[in-house]
Amino acid sequence: MTTAEVTRGLGGPATGPVPQQPPVQGVPPVPGVTDVSQHLSPPPYPQSTDHTDPAVTSDPAVPAGTAVPTSSVGLTAPAGTADPAGLVGGPGGAESHTGPAPSLPGQPAAFSPELARRDVPILHRLVNGHPLVWLDNGATTQKPRQVIEALAGFYGSANSNIHRGAHTMAREATEAFEAGRAAVARFLGAASPDDIVFVRGTTEGINLVAQSWGRANLGPGDDILVPVLEHHSNIVPWQMVAKETRARVVPVPLRPDGRIDLDAYADLLSMRTQLVALSHASNVLGTVPPVREMTALAHRYGAKVLVDGAQAVAHFPVDVQDLDADFYVFSGHKLFAPTGIGALYAKPDVLRDMAPWQGGGNMIESVDFTRTTYAPVPHLLEAGTGHISGVVGLLAALNWLTSFDRDAVTAYETALMAHAQQALATVPGLELLGSAPERIGVLTFTLAGHDPAGIAEWLDRDGIAVRAGHHCAQPALAHYGLASAARASLALYNTPEEVDKLVASLQQLQQAG
């Protein structure tokens, strides 16, 4: 099946909540690239050169005449935000990526992965003599040129610490940092930027909640409900704080198809339940639980709910107010942004009651040896110098992602996932884990007669990158009697042709014995 065939076949309900994000500044296409190093040292920032490359715009998957928007590096500031340095924003009006073909009646505009691929330099490199097929998106996503240029631009012309400086560059860097906070709030549907705390990623965000809110609110006999499908980062921090507070972590079992057993969940909830910690999408099964309904049920017992959105935010729109989540966390590097940056959302009343987890600069108002007063949230929970360039990169990534029609992207990924499931079913001895009806593009599998690490090594010879191991989700694998498995995970820039290459290579592996 070709990209065009998958695009024409879009249909069916989009997974997850679907409030559409507002359009943002358009972004230019990436040139045809054979040497990725060209894009690791981009020209001085900001840049507004037309990057149109005939080799890219003439791609047969993008019909002739398709509009290719161009602009500066793709950072936009919230309305009313001062921008004296030109760090965010640029010439030109607000544009967005649009699909090359009309959709089916009643469906959102069609999306072509080529619109995304042209922006991502690393997808144009060779691995072991083959074009790279990046199917390890569940571990980390590749970065568009707009993010790479934003990072280089910040360090090349705007590097400064924030909040504490009176000079021009400090003000400019602070404005860029806070523009990133506002962008995250809009992206998650939060009521205010003050509801957003920057962290290193999902893991640190969960640990922050465990050590701040958890220490203050958990005690002997309290229950923390955690589904079996969770990533280790949403299990281990709760075990640690439970040991301190003499609370207990209670696993919520799975059904055979990888869905959370909602009957068991309802039975386990009680007045002892203080917290439910669950993922918005599983990193090993792809399962998308009914988070809104599970949250509403937990709230009947007065429990708080933390949602791990690491695997969800790149695949479908999220509205934390609609979910009614008390906490929501995600990592930038799974969202086409740099590593080492992420965000924690918390409801304002919950956030105001959280004590600082770490102490130091940035989170104080005054310090002497008799008394220290703290800054208000969110700064209270952001001790020390934050990952300023990471926030600039995250802002660029959010602008890039939301320049596409999110509903169309979700529909495309759903169609691509269906194609992948059908294609993998033709590989003798291959078994996919999980068959939940609501899921993202995660394909974890075993292959009879082959160790998962050996599968990954074989595929790597063909330039195909997948992950092998326990995926930091050992309880979920144990549910299927496994200690490890191979995993291919999809993103908006993957194509049916790449899936077919994966399947062909696996078939060759089976033939080779």
mmCIF file of C-alpha atoms in Angstrom, residues 147-370:
data_model
loop_
_atom_site.group_PDB
_atom_site.id
_atom_site.type_symbol
_atom_site.label_atom_id
_atom_site.label_comp_id
_atom_site.label_asym_id
_atom_site.label_seq_id
_atom_site.Cartn_x
_atom_site.Cartn_y
_atom_site.Cartn_z
ATOM 1 C CA VAL A 147 13.745 22.963 16.221
ATOM 2 C CA ILE A 148 17.400 22.500 15.296
ATOM 3 C CA GLU A 149 17.624 26.076 14.023
ATOM 4 C CA ALA A 150 15.827 27.449 17.081
ATOM 5 C CA LEU A 151 18.412 25.826 19.377
ATOM 6 C CA ALA A 152 21.349 27.081 17.326
ATOM 7 C CA GLY A 153 19.755 30.495 17.052
ATOM 8 C CA PHE A 154 19.280 30.845 20.781
ATOM 9 C CA TYR A 155 22.881 29.941 21.553
ATOM 10 C CA GLY A 156 24.187 31.966 18.606
ATOM 11 C CA SER A 157 22.468 35.260 19.338
ATOM 12 C CA ALA A 158 20.346 35.233 22.484
ATOM 13 C CA ASN A 159 21.973 33.062 25.159
ATOM 14 C CA SER A 160 21.395 34.432 28.646
ATOM 15 C CA ASN A 161 20.045 33.345 31.992
ATOM 16 C CA ILE A 162 16.475 34.360 32.720
ATOM 17 C CA HIS A 163 14.319 36.154 35.285
ATOM 18 C CA ARG A 164 17.210 37.652 37.268
ATOM 19 C CA GLY A 165 18.924 39.928 34.745
ATOM 20 C CA ALA A 166 18.222 43.560 33.924
ATOM 21 C CA HIS A 167 20.104 43.608 30.609
ATOM 22 C CA THR A 168 18.585 43.290 27.161
ATOM 23 C CA MET A 169 19.516 39.686 26.456
ATOM 24 C CA ALA A 170 18.197 38.535 29.837
ATOM 25 C CA ARG A 171 14.859 40.148 29.056
ATOM 26 C CA GLU A 172 14.805 38.578 25.601
ATOM 27 C CA ALA A 173 15.630 35.110 26.909
ATOM 28 C CA THR A 174 13.021 35.458 29.651
ATOM 29 C CA GLU A 175 10.380 36.447 27.120
ATOM 30 C CA ALA A 176 11.228 33.429 24.957
ATOM 31 C CA PHE A 177 11.115 31.110 27.987
ATOM 32 C CA GLU A 178 7.754 32.409 29.150
ATOM 33 C CA ALA A 179 6.417 32.300 25.577
ATOM 34 C CA GLY A 180 7.225 28.584 25.725
ATOM 35 C CA ARG A 181 5.244 28.233 28.942
ATOM 36 C CA ALA A 182 2.257 29.979 27.362
ATOM 37 C CA ALA A 183 2.518 27.712 24.294
ATOM 38 C CA VAL A 184 2.486 24.574 26.472
ATOM 39 C CA ALA A 185 -0.595 25.868 28.301
ATOM 40 C CA ARG A 186 -2.403 26.412 25.002
ATOM 41 C CA PHE A 187 -1.258 23.028 23.692
ATOM 42 C CA LEU A 188 -2.677 21.216 26.735
ATOM 43 C CA GLY A 189 -5.794 23.359 27.032
ATOM 44 C CA ALA A 190 -4.736 24.684 30.445
ATOM 45 C CA ALA A 191 -6.465 27.773 31.775
ATOM 46 C CA SER A 192 -3.241 29.683 32.463
ATOM 47 C CA PRO A 193 0.526 29.499 31.855
ATOM 48 C CA ASP A 194 0.867 29.589 35.640
ATOM 49 C CA ASP A 195 -0.477 26.008 35.680
ATOM 50 C CA ILE A 196 2.657 24.791 33.841
ATOM 51 C CA VAL A 197 5.917 23.754 35.540
ATOM 52 C CA PHE A 198 8.950 22.999 33.388
ATOM 53 C CA VAL A 199 10.787 19.781 34.246
ATOM 54 C CA ARG A 200 13.385 17.576 32.531
ATOM 55 C CA GLY A 201 10.691 15.225 31.278
ATOM 56 C CA THR A 202 7.880 12.911 32.291
ATOM 57 C CA THR A 203 10.038 11.033 34.806
ATOM 58 C CA GLU A 204 11.046 14.168 36.694
ATOM 59 C CA GLY A 205 7.479 15.491 36.568
ATOM 60 C CA ILE A 206 6.115 12.325 38.186
ATOM 61 C CA ASN A 207 8.881 12.329 40.797
ATOM 62 C CA LEU A 208 8.114 15.976 41.553
ATOM 63 C CA VAL A 209 4.459 15.155 42.222
ATOM 64 C CA ALA A 210 5.401 12.092 44.274
ATOM 65 C CA GLN A 211 7.898 13.930 46.449
ATOM 66 C CA SER A 212 5.948 17.171 46.852
ATOM 67 C CA TRP A 213 2.260 16.332 46.753
ATOM 68 C CA GLY A 214 2.761 12.685 47.728
ATOM 69 C CA ARG A 215 4.772 13.273 50.870
ATOM 70 C CA ALA A 216 2.205 15.790 52.109
ATOM 71 C CA ASN A 217 -0.936 13.832 51.280
ATOM 72 C CA LEU A 218 -0.155 10.113 51.576
ATOM 73 C CA GLY A 219 -0.105 8.182 54.827
ATOM 74 C CA PRO A 220 -0.413 4.706 56.349
ATOM 75 C CA GLY A 221 -3.180 2.671 54.725
ATOM 76 C CA ASP A 222 -3.613 4.953 51.721
ATOM 77 C CA ASP A 223 -3.835 3.405 48.274
ATOM 78 C CA ILE A 224 -2.155 4.481 45.031
ATOM 79 C CA LEU A 225 -3.792 2.719 42.070
ATOM 80 C CA VAL A 226 -1.443 2.031 39.141
ATOM 81 C CA PRO A 227 -2.481 -0.027 36.071
ATOM 82 C CA VAL A 228 -0.210 -2.909 35.058
ATOM 83 C CA LEU A 229 0.430 -1.329 31.644
ATOM 84 C CA GLU A 230 2.359 1.628 33.118
ATOM 85 C CA HIS A 231 5.911 2.660 32.257
ATOM 86 C CA HIS A 232 8.392 2.189 35.086
ATOM 87 C CA SER A 233 8.530 5.965 35.568
ATOM 88 C CA ASN A 234 4.892 5.829 36.664
ATOM 89 C CA ILE A 235 5.456 2.900 39.016
ATOM 90 C CA VAL A 236 8.806 3.306 40.771
ATOM 91 C CA PRO A 237 8.294 6.881 42.116
ATOM 92 C CA TRP A 238 5.053 5.734 43.756
ATOM 93 C CA GLN A 239 6.773 2.730 45.282
ATOM 94 C CA MET A 240 9.438 5.034 46.700
ATOM 95 C CA VAL A 241 7.007 7.506 48.248
ATOM 96 C CA ALA A 242 4.751 4.677 49.457
ATOM 97 C CA LYS A 243 7.680 3.204 51.351
ATOM 98 C CA GLU A 244 8.296 6.591 53.006
ATOM 99 C CA THR A 245 4.669 7.227 53.900
ATOM 100 C CA ARG A 246 3.567 3.619 54.554
ATOM 101 C CA ALA A 247 0.999 3.850 51.778
ATOM 102 C CA ARG A 248 0.690 1.013 49.271
ATOM 103 C CA VAL A 249 0.795 0.744 45.481
ATOM 104 C CA VAL A 250 -2.111 -1.332 44.164
ATOM 105 C CA PRO A 251 -1.835 -2.722 40.613
ATOM 106 C CA VAL A 252 -4.905 -2.543 38.370
ATOM 107 C CA PRO A 253 -4.995 -5.664 36.159
ATOM 108 C CA LEU A 254 -5.279 -5.821 32.379
ATOM 109 C CA ARG A 255 -7.653 -7.725 30.176
ATOM 110 C CA PRO A 256 -6.209 -10.165 27.597
ATOM 111 C CA ASP A 257 -6.431 -7.567 24.795
ATOM 112 C CA GLY A 258 -4.332 -5.047 26.745
ATOM 113 C CA ARG A 259 -7.151 -2.845 27.997
ATOM 114 C CA ILE A 260 -7.369 -1.888 31.659
ATOM 115 C CA ASP A 261 -9.891 -4.075 33.463
ATOM 116 C CA LEU A 262 -12.404 -1.369 34.321
ATOM 117 C CA ASP A 263 -14.492 -3.663 36.502
ATOM 118 C CA ALA A 264 -11.436 -4.451 38.620
ATOM 119 C CA TYR A 265 -10.561 -0.742 38.676
ATOM 120 C CA ALA A 266 -14.010 0.159 39.999
ATOM 121 C CA ASP A 267 -13.754 -2.544 42.648
ATOM 122 C CA LEU A 268 -10.305 -1.380 43.792
ATOM 123 C CA LEU A 269 -11.358 2.250 44.240
ATOM 124 C CA SER A 270 -12.301 3.132 47.809
ATOM 125 C CA MET A 271 -12.101 5.938 50.314
ATOM 126 C CA ARG A 272 -8.522 4.756 50.923
ATOM 127 C CA THR A 273 -7.585 5.676 47.352
ATOM 128 C CA GLN A 274 -5.637 8.936 47.342
ATOM 129 C CA LEU A 275 -4.178 8.804 43.841
ATOM 130 C CA VAL A 276 -4.684 7.067 40.494
ATOM 131 C CA ALA A 277 -1.615 7.174 38.219
ATOM 132 C CA LEU A 278 -2.265 6.102 34.635
ATOM 133 C CA SER A 279 -0.901 6.670 31.151
ATOM 134 C CA HIS A 280 -2.860 8.374 28.391
ATOM 135 C CA ALA A 281 -1.333 5.859 25.959
ATOM 136 C CA SER A 282 0.784 2.793 26.668
ATOM 137 C CA ASN A 283 4.360 2.752 25.364
ATOM 138 C CA VAL A 284 4.346 -1.039 24.926
ATOM 139 C CA LEU A 285 0.752 -1.916 23.959
ATOM 140 C CA GLY A 286 -0.431 1.368 22.476
ATOM 141 C CA THR A 287 -3.591 1.134 24.584
ATOM 142 C CA VAL A 288 -5.460 4.434 25.070
ATOM 143 C CA PRO A 289 -7.475 4.061 28.294
ATOM 144 C CA PRO A 290 -10.749 5.952 28.873
ATOM 145 C CA VAL A 291 -8.933 8.541 30.973
ATOM 146 C CA ARG A 292 -11.851 10.945 31.310
ATOM 147 C CA GLU A 293 -14.186 8.266 32.616
ATOM 148 C CA MET A 294 -11.557 6.764 34.919
ATOM 149 C CA THR A 295 -10.793 10.224 36.293
ATOM 150 C CA ALA A 296 -14.447 10.980 36.967
ATOM 151 C CA LEU A 297 -14.813 7.710 38.874
ATOM 152 C CA ALA A 298 -11.683 8.391 40.941
ATOM 153 C CA HIS A 299 -12.930 11.865 41.827
ATOM 154 C CA ARG A 300 -16.100 10.358 43.327
ATOM 155 C CA TYR A 301 -13.829 8.917 46.029
ATOM 156 C CA GLY A 302 -11.894 12.149 46.460
ATOM 157 C CA ALA A 303 -8.784 10.738 44.790
ATOM 158 C CA LYS A 304 -6.435 12.758 42.624
ATOM 159 C CA VAL A 305 -5.458 11.571 39.142
ATOM 160 C CA LEU A 306 -2.060 11.882 37.469
ATOM 161 C CA VAL A 307 -1.918 11.217 33.732
ATOM 162 C CA ASP A 308 1.326 10.273 31.988
ATOM 163 C CA GLY A 309 0.958 11.843 28.554
ATOM 164 C CA ALA A 310 4.427 11.001 27.239
ATOM 165 C CA GLN A 311 3.129 8.710 24.483
ATOM 166 C CA ALA A 312 -0.114 10.579 23.805
ATOM 167 C CA VAL A 313 0.675 14.215 23.050
ATOM 168 C CA ALA A 314 2.380 13.567 19.697
ATOM 169 C CA HIS A 315 -0.573 11.541 18.396
ATOM 170 C CA PHE A 316 -3.778 13.377 19.273
ATOM 171 C CA PRO A 317 -4.898 16.685 20.814
ATOM 172 C CA VAL A 318 -5.138 16.855 24.599
ATOM 173 C CA ASP A 319 -7.411 19.041 26.720
ATOM 174 C CA VAL A 320 -6.542 18.699 30.392
ATOM 175 C CA GLN A 321 -9.625 20.614 31.479
ATOM 176 C CA ASP A 322 -11.877 18.261 29.532
ATOM 177 C CA LEU A 323 -10.057 15.258 31.034
ATOM 178 C CA ASP A 324 -10.337 16.927 34.456
ATOM 179 C CA ALA A 325 -6.873 15.579 35.284
ATOM 180 C CA ASP A 326 -5.278 16.870 38.476
ATOM 181 C CA PHE A 327 -1.790 16.358 36.997
ATOM 182 C CA TYR A 328 -0.621 15.818 33.416
ATOM 183 C CA VAL A 329 3.009 15.279 32.415
ATOM 184 C CA PHE A 330 4.868 14.861 29.134
ATOM 185 C CA SER A 331 8.396 14.837 27.675
ATOM 186 C CA GLY A 332 9.522 17.102 24.861
ATOM 187 C CA HIS A 333 11.769 14.552 23.181
ATOM 188 C CA LYS A 334 8.780 12.331 22.346
ATOM 189 C CA LEU A 335 7.121 15.408 20.823
ATOM 190 C CA PHE A 336 9.789 16.359 18.224
ATOM 191 C CA ALA A 337 11.490 18.679 20.768
ATOM 192 C CA PRO A 338 14.914 18.439 22.472
ATOM 193 C CA THR A 339 15.795 15.972 25.186
ATOM 194 C CA GLY A 340 15.900 17.139 28.788
ATOM 195 C CA ILE A 341 12.757 19.280 28.679
ATOM 196 C CA GLY A 342 9.181 18.473 29.616
ATOM 197 C CA ALA A 343 6.228 19.943 31.437
ATOM 198 C CA LEU A 344 3.952 19.246 34.352
ATOM 199 C CA TYR A 345 0.420 20.618 34.401
ATOM 200 C CA ALA A 346 -1.443 20.744 37.694
ATOM 201 C CA LYS A 347 -4.764 22.226 38.666
ATOM 202 C CA PRO A 348 -4.225 25.664 40.252
ATOM 203 C CA ASP A 349 -5.592 24.715 43.679
ATOM 204 C CA VAL A 350 -3.432 21.588 43.776
ATOM 205 C CA LEU A 351 -0.345 23.436 42.549
ATOM 206 C CA ARG A 352 -0.679 26.165 45.171
ATOM 207 C CA ASP A 353 -0.547 23.573 47.956
ATOM 208 C CA MET A 354 2.589 21.831 46.691
ATOM 209 C CA ALA A 355 5.753 22.429 48.703
ATOM 210 C CA PRO A 356 9.095 22.853 46.930
ATOM 211 C CA TRP A 357 10.936 19.627 46.196
ATOM 212 C CA GLN A 358 14.305 21.260 45.500
ATOM 213 C CA GLY A 359 15.730 24.489 46.856
ATOM 214 C CA GLY A 360 18.037 27.055 45.288
ATOM 215 C CA GLY A 361 17.941 30.004 42.955
ATOM 216 C CA ASN A 362 14.912 31.095 40.944
ATOM 217 C CA MET A 363 12.387 29.625 43.397
ATOM 218 C CA ILE A 364 12.851 32.194 46.182
ATOM 219 C CA GLU A 365 11.839 35.753 46.955
ATOM 220 C CA SER A 366 14.261 36.404 49.811
ATOM 221 C CA VAL A 367 16.824 34.415 51.788
ATOM 222 C CA ASP A 368 18.628 35.021 55.045
ATOM 223 C CA PHE A 369 19.748 32.679 57.809
ATOM 224 C CA THR A 370 16.582 33.173 59.822
#
